[in-house]
JSON list of C-alpha atoms in Angstrom, two decimals:
[
{"chain": "A", "resi": 297, "resn": "UNK", "atom": "CA", "xyz": [28.47, 89.81, -59.86]},
{"chain": "A", "resi": 298, "resn": "UNK", "atom": "CA", "xyz": [25.14, 88.36, -59.28]},
{"chain": "A", "resi": 299, "resn": "UNK", "atom": "CA", "xyz": [25.76, 84.73, -57.73]},
{"chain": "A", "resi": 300, "resn": "UNK", "atom": "CA", "xyz": [22.93, 82.33, -57.52]},
{"chain": "A", "resi": 301, "resn": "UNK", "atom": "CA", "xyz": [22.51, 78.75, -55.54]},
{"chain": "A", "resi": 302, "resn": "UNK", "atom": "CA", "xyz": [20.58, 76.54, -55.29]},
{"chain": "A", "resi": 303, "resn": "UNK", "atom": "CA", "xyz": [19.43, 73.43, -52.64]},
{"chain": "A", "resi": 304, "resn": "UNK", "atom": "CA", "xyz": [16.61, 71.66, -51.34]},
{"chain": "A", "resi": 305, "resn": "UNK", "atom": "CA", "xyz": [16.07, 68.68, -54.30]},
{"chain": "A", "resi": 306, "resn": "UNK", "atom": "CA", "xyz": [16.23, 65.17, -53.44]},
{"chain": "A", "resi": 307, "resn": "UNK", "atom": "CA", "xyz": [14.18, 62.38, -54.18]},
{"chain": "A", "resi": 308, "resn": "UNK", "atom": "CA", "xyz": [10.60, 62.18, -53.05]},
{"chain": "A", "resi": 309, "resn": "UNK", "atom": "CA", "xyz": [7.12, 60.36, -53.25]},
{"chain": "A", "resi": 310, "resn": "UNK", "atom": "CA", "xyz": [4.17, 61.52, -55.88]},
{"chain": "A", "resi": 311, "resn": "UNK", "atom": "CA", "xyz": [1.95, 63.19, -53.89]},
{"chain": "A", "resi": 312, "resn": "UNK", "atom": "CA", "xyz": [4.70, 65.08, -51.34]},
{"chain": "A", "resi": 313, "resn": "UNK", "atom": "CA", "xyz": [6.41, 67.85, -50.42]},
{"chain": "A", "resi": 314, "resn": "UNK", "atom": "CA", "xyz": [9.88, 69.68, -51.32]},
{"chain": "A", "resi": 315, "resn": "UNK", "atom": "CA", "xyz": [10.71, 73.26, -50.77]},
{"chain": "A", "resi": 316, "resn": "UNK", "atom": "CA", "xyz": [13.53, 74.83, -53.05]},
{"chain": "A", "resi": 317, "resn": "UNK", "atom": "CA", "xyz": [15.78, 77.25, -51.46]},
{"chain": "A", "resi": 318, "resn": "UNK", "atom": "CA", "xyz": [17.90, 80.01, -53.69]},
{"chain": "A", "resi": 319, "resn": "UNK", "atom": "CA", "xyz": [20.79, 81.97, -52.09]},
{"chain": "A", "resi": 320, "resn": "UNK", "atom": "CA", "xyz": [21.03, 85.25, -53.81]},
{"chain": "A", "resi": 321, "resn": "UNK", "atom": "CA", "xyz": [24.00, 87.30, -53.48]},
{"chain": "A", "resi": 322, "resn": "UNK", "atom": "CA", "xyz": [26.30, 90.25, -55.28]},
{"chain": "A", "resi": 323, "resn": "UNK", "atom": "CA", "xyz": [23.59, 92.78, -55.20]},
{"chain": "A", "resi": 324, "resn": "UNK", "atom": "CA", "xyz": [20.41, 94.52, -54.49]},
{"chain": "A", "resi": 325, "resn": "UNK", "atom": "CA", "xyz": [18.12, 91.08, -53.85]},
{"chain": "A", "resi": 326, "resn": "UNK", "atom": "CA", "xyz": [14.88, 93.77, -52.81]},
{"chain": "A", "resi": 327, "resn": "UNK", "atom": "CA", "xyz": [15.25, 94.93, -56.61]},
{"chain": "A", "resi": 328, "resn": "UNK", "atom": "CA", "xyz": [15.99, 92.04, -58.34]},
{"chain": "A", "resi": 329, "resn": "UNK", "atom": "CA", "xyz": [12.74, 89.80, -59.85]},
{"chain": "A", "resi": 330, "resn": "UNK", "atom": "CA", "xyz": [13.25, 85.62, -59.32]},
{"chain": "A", "resi": 331, "resn": "UNK", "atom": "CA", "xyz": [12.13, 83.47, -61.08]},
{"chain": "A", "resi": 332, "resn": "UNK", "atom": "CA", "xyz": [12.40, 79.38, -61.09]},
{"chain": "A", "resi": 333, "resn": "UNK", "atom": "CA", "xyz": [12.85, 77.09, -63.89]},
{"chain": "A", "resi": 334, "resn": "UNK", "atom": "CA", "xyz": [12.68, 73.43, -64.76]},
{"chain": "A", "resi": 335, "resn": "UNK", "atom": "CA", "xyz": [14.49, 71.57, -67.65]},
{"chain": "A", "resi": 336, "resn": "UNK", "atom": "CA", "xyz": [14.31, 67.77, -68.17]},
{"chain": "A", "resi": 337, "resn": "UNK", "atom": "CA", "xyz": [17.11, 65.99, -70.26]},
{"chain": "A", "resi": 338, "resn": "UNK", "atom": "CA", "xyz": [16.46, 66.66, -73.87]},
{"chain": "A", "resi": 339, "resn": "UNK", "atom": "CA", "xyz": [13.72, 69.31, -73.86]},
{"chain": "A", "resi": 340, "resn": "UNK", "atom": "CA", "xyz": [13.69, 73.21, -73.22]},
{"chain": "A", "resi": 341, "resn": "UNK", "atom": "CA", "xyz": [13.97, 75.05, -69.90]},
{"chain": "A", "resi": 342, "resn": "UNK", "atom": "CA", "xyz": [10.55, 75.91, -68.89]},
{"chain": "A", "resi": 343, "resn": "UNK", "atom": "CA", "xyz": [9.14, 78.79, -66.15]},
{"chain": "A", "resi": 344, "resn": "UNK", "atom": "CA", "xyz": [7.58, 77.33, -63.74]},
{"chain": "A", "resi": 345, "resn": "UNK", "atom": "CA", "xyz": [7.10, 80.56, -61.43]},
{"chain": "A", "resi": 346, "resn": "UNK", "atom": "CA", "xyz": [8.36, 83.99, -60.94]},
{"chain": "A", "resi": 347, "resn": "UNK", "atom": "CA", "xyz": [7.88, 86.68, -57.99]},
{"chain": "A", "resi": 348, "resn": "UNK", "atom": "CA", "xyz": [8.22, 90.45, -59.09]},
{"chain": "A", "resi": 349, "resn": "UNK", "atom": "CA", "xyz": [10.03, 93.24, -56.45]},
{"chain": "A", "resi": 350, "resn": "UNK", "atom": "CA", "xyz": [6.83, 93.71, -54.94]},
{"chain": "A", "resi": 351, "resn": "UNK", "atom": "CA", "xyz": [5.47, 90.41, -54.49]},
{"chain": "A", "resi": 352, "resn": "UNK", "atom": "CA", "xyz": [3.72, 89.74, -57.64]},
{"chain": "A", "resi": 353, "resn": "UNK", "atom": "CA", "xyz": [3.43, 86.03, -58.63]},
{"chain": "A", "resi": 354, "resn": "UNK", "atom": "CA", "xyz": [2.10, 83.93, -61.48]},
{"chain": "A", "resi": 355, "resn": "UNK", "atom": "CA", "xyz": [2.74, 80.37, -62.72]},
{"chain": "A", "resi": 356, "resn": "UNK", "atom": "CA", "xyz": [2.83, 77.57, -65.34]},
{"chain": "A", "resi": 357, "resn": "UNK", "atom": "CA", "xyz": [-0.60, 76.47, -65.60]},
{"chain": "A", "resi": 358, "resn": "UNK", "atom": "CA", "xyz": [0.81, 72.81, -65.41]},
{"chain": "A", "resi": 359, "resn": "UNK", "atom": "CA", "xyz": [2.21, 74.10, -61.01]},
{"chain": "A", "resi": 360, "resn": "UNK", "atom": "CA", "xyz": [-0.58, 76.38, -60.22]},
{"chain": "A", "resi": 361, "resn": "UNK", "atom": "CA", "xyz": [-2.32, 75.27, -57.32]},
{"chain": "A", "resi": 362, "resn": "UNK", "atom": "CA", "xyz": [0.62, 73.27, -56.27]},
{"chain": "A", "resi": 363, "resn": "UNK", "atom": "CA", "xyz": [3.63, 75.34, -56.46]},
{"chain": "A", "resi": 364, "resn": "UNK", "atom": "CA", "xyz": [4.03, 78.34, -54.64]},
{"chain": "A", "resi": 365, "resn": "UNK", "atom": "CA", "xyz": [6.93, 81.15, -54.79]},
{"chain": "A", "resi": 366, "resn": "UNK", "atom": "CA", "xyz": [7.99, 83.57, -52.11]},
{"chain": "A", "resi": 367, "resn": "UNK", "atom": "CA", "xyz": [11.04, 85.47, -51.10]},
{"chain": "A", "resi": 368, "resn": "UNK", "atom": "CA", "xyz": [12.28, 86.53, -47.62]},
{"chain": "A", "resi": 369, "resn": "UNK", "atom": "CA", "xyz": [14.53, 89.92, -48.35]},
{"chain": "A", "resi": 370, "resn": "UNK", "atom": "CA", "xyz": [15.76, 90.34, -45.14]},
{"chain": "A", "resi": 371, "resn": "UNK", "atom": "CA", "xyz": [17.74, 86.64, -46.09]},
{"chain": "A", "resi": 372, "resn": "UNK", "atom": "CA", "xyz": [18.13, 87.51, -49.76]},
{"chain": "A", "resi": 373, "resn": "UNK", "atom": "CA", "xyz": [16.61, 84.09, -50.60]},
{"chain": "A", "resi": 374, "resn": "UNK", "atom": "CA", "xyz": [13.86, 83.08, -53.40]},
{"chain": "A", "resi": 375, "resn": "UNK", "atom": "CA", "xyz": [12.17, 79.97, -52.17]},
{"chain": "A", "resi": 376, "resn": "UNK", "atom": "CA", "xyz": [9.88, 77.73, -54.42]},
{"chain": "A", "resi": 377, "resn": "UNK", "atom": "CA", "xyz": [7.40, 75.32, -52.22]},
{"chain": "A", "resi": 378, "resn": "UNK", "atom": "CA", "xyz": [6.51, 72.23, -54.33]},
{"chain": "A", "resi": 379, "resn": "UNK", "atom": "CA", "xyz": [3.56, 69.84, -52.98]},
{"chain": "A", "resi": 380, "resn": "UNK", "atom": "CA", "xyz": [1.29, 67.37, -54.76]},
{"chain": "A", "resi": 381, "resn": "UNK", "atom": "CA", "xyz": [4.05, 66.29, -56.30]},
{"chain": "A", "resi": 382, "resn": "UNK", "atom": "CA", "xyz": [4.11, 64.19, -59.54]},
{"chain": "A", "resi": 383, "resn": "UNK", "atom": "CA", "xyz": [6.40, 61.84, -61.72]},
{"chain": "A", "resi": 384, "resn": "UNK", "atom": "CA", "xyz": [6.27, 64.75, -64.48]},
{"chain": "A", "resi": 385, "resn": "UNK", "atom": "CA", "xyz": [7.50, 67.05, -62.04]},
{"chain": "A", "resi": 386, "resn": "UNK", "atom": "CA", "xyz": [11.07, 65.58, -62.12]},
{"chain": "A", "resi": 387, "resn": "UNK", "atom": "CA", "xyz": [13.38, 67.72, -63.43]},
{"chain": "A", "resi": 388, "resn": "UNK", "atom": "CA", "xyz": [16.52, 69.69, -62.74]},
{"chain": "A", "resi": 389, "resn": "UNK", "atom": "CA", "xyz": [15.27, 72.94, -61.31]},
{"chain": "A", "resi": 390, "resn": "UNK", "atom": "CA", "xyz": [17.14, 76.21, -62.20]},
{"chain": "A", "resi": 391, "resn": "UNK", "atom": "CA", "xyz": [17.30, 79.70, -60.62]},
{"chain": "A", "resi": 392, "resn": "UNK", "atom": "CA", "xyz": [17.18, 82.89, -61.86]},
{"chain": "A", "resi": 393, "resn": "UNK", "atom": "CA", "xyz": [17.58, 86.78, -61.35]},
{"chain": "A", "resi": 394, "resn": "UNK", "atom": "CA", "xyz": [16.52, 89.52, -63.07]},
{"chain": "A", "resi": 395, "resn": "UNK", "atom": "CA", "xyz": [18.66, 92.93, -62.08]},
{"chain": "A", "resi": 396, "resn": "UNK", "atom": "CA", "xyz": [19.27, 95.95, -64.07]},
{"chain": "A", "resi": 397, "resn": "UNK", "atom": "CA", "xyz": [18.38, 94.27, -67.75]},
{"chain": "A", "resi": 398, "resn": "UNK", "atom": "CA", "xyz": [20.33, 90.58, -66.80]},
{"chain": "A", "resi": 399, "resn": "UNK", "atom": "CA", "xyz": [19.51, 87.36, -66.45]},
{"chain": "A", "resi": 400, "resn": "UNK", "atom": "CA", "xyz": [21.53, 84.88, -63.77]},
{"chain": "A", "resi": 401, "resn": "UNK", "atom": "CA", "xyz": [21.36, 81.66, -63.32]},
{"chain": "A", "resi": 402, "resn": "UNK", "atom": "CA", "xyz": [22.15, 79.05, -60.89]},
{"chain": "A", "resi": 403, "resn": "UNK", "atom": "CA", "xyz": [23.60, 75.70, -61.10]},
{"chain": "A", "resi": 404, "resn": "UNK", "atom": "CA", "xyz": [20.28, 74.02, -60.51]},
{"chain": "A", "resi": 405, "resn": "UNK", "atom": "CA", "xyz": [18.86, 71.32, -57.88]},
{"chain": "A", "resi": 406, "resn": "UNK", "atom": "CA", "xyz": [17.31, 68.08, -59.19]},
{"chain": "A", "resi": 407, "resn": "UNK", "atom": "CA", "xyz": [14.29, 66.67, -57.91]},
{"chain": "A", "resi": 408, "resn": "UNK", "atom": "CA", "xyz": [13.04, 63.32, -58.62]},
{"chain": "A", "resi": 409, "resn": "UNK", "atom": "CA", "xyz": [9.42, 62.18, -58.42]},
{"chain": "A", "resi": 410, "resn": "UNK", "atom": "CA", "xyz": [8.57, 58.39, -57.84]},
{"chain": "A", "resi": 411, "resn": "UNK", "atom": "CA", "xyz": [5.39, 56.72, -58.76]}
]
């Protein structure tokens, strides 16, 4: 059973940085595509960034140039480095794993950016 645990959220001032981590267990991490989503209360969950098993990445337009997704297969962990944070980045951030055609979610970590 795939399990995901996010960490690294918190309160930061606009212009600051945070790094989110997603610890993965229960399957073969290197064979699993990973993604970060975010959700604001009352709105749909939105894709932030995705990283494939080969390391290929893609990003939502609203984070391009500011956020970087990465993975460390030796540590079974995916990361989201967030720089130049804006108040509109305030959201709950969720890690998603795509393995063997199934999707798994973590419980999320909250990021709050103050102006």
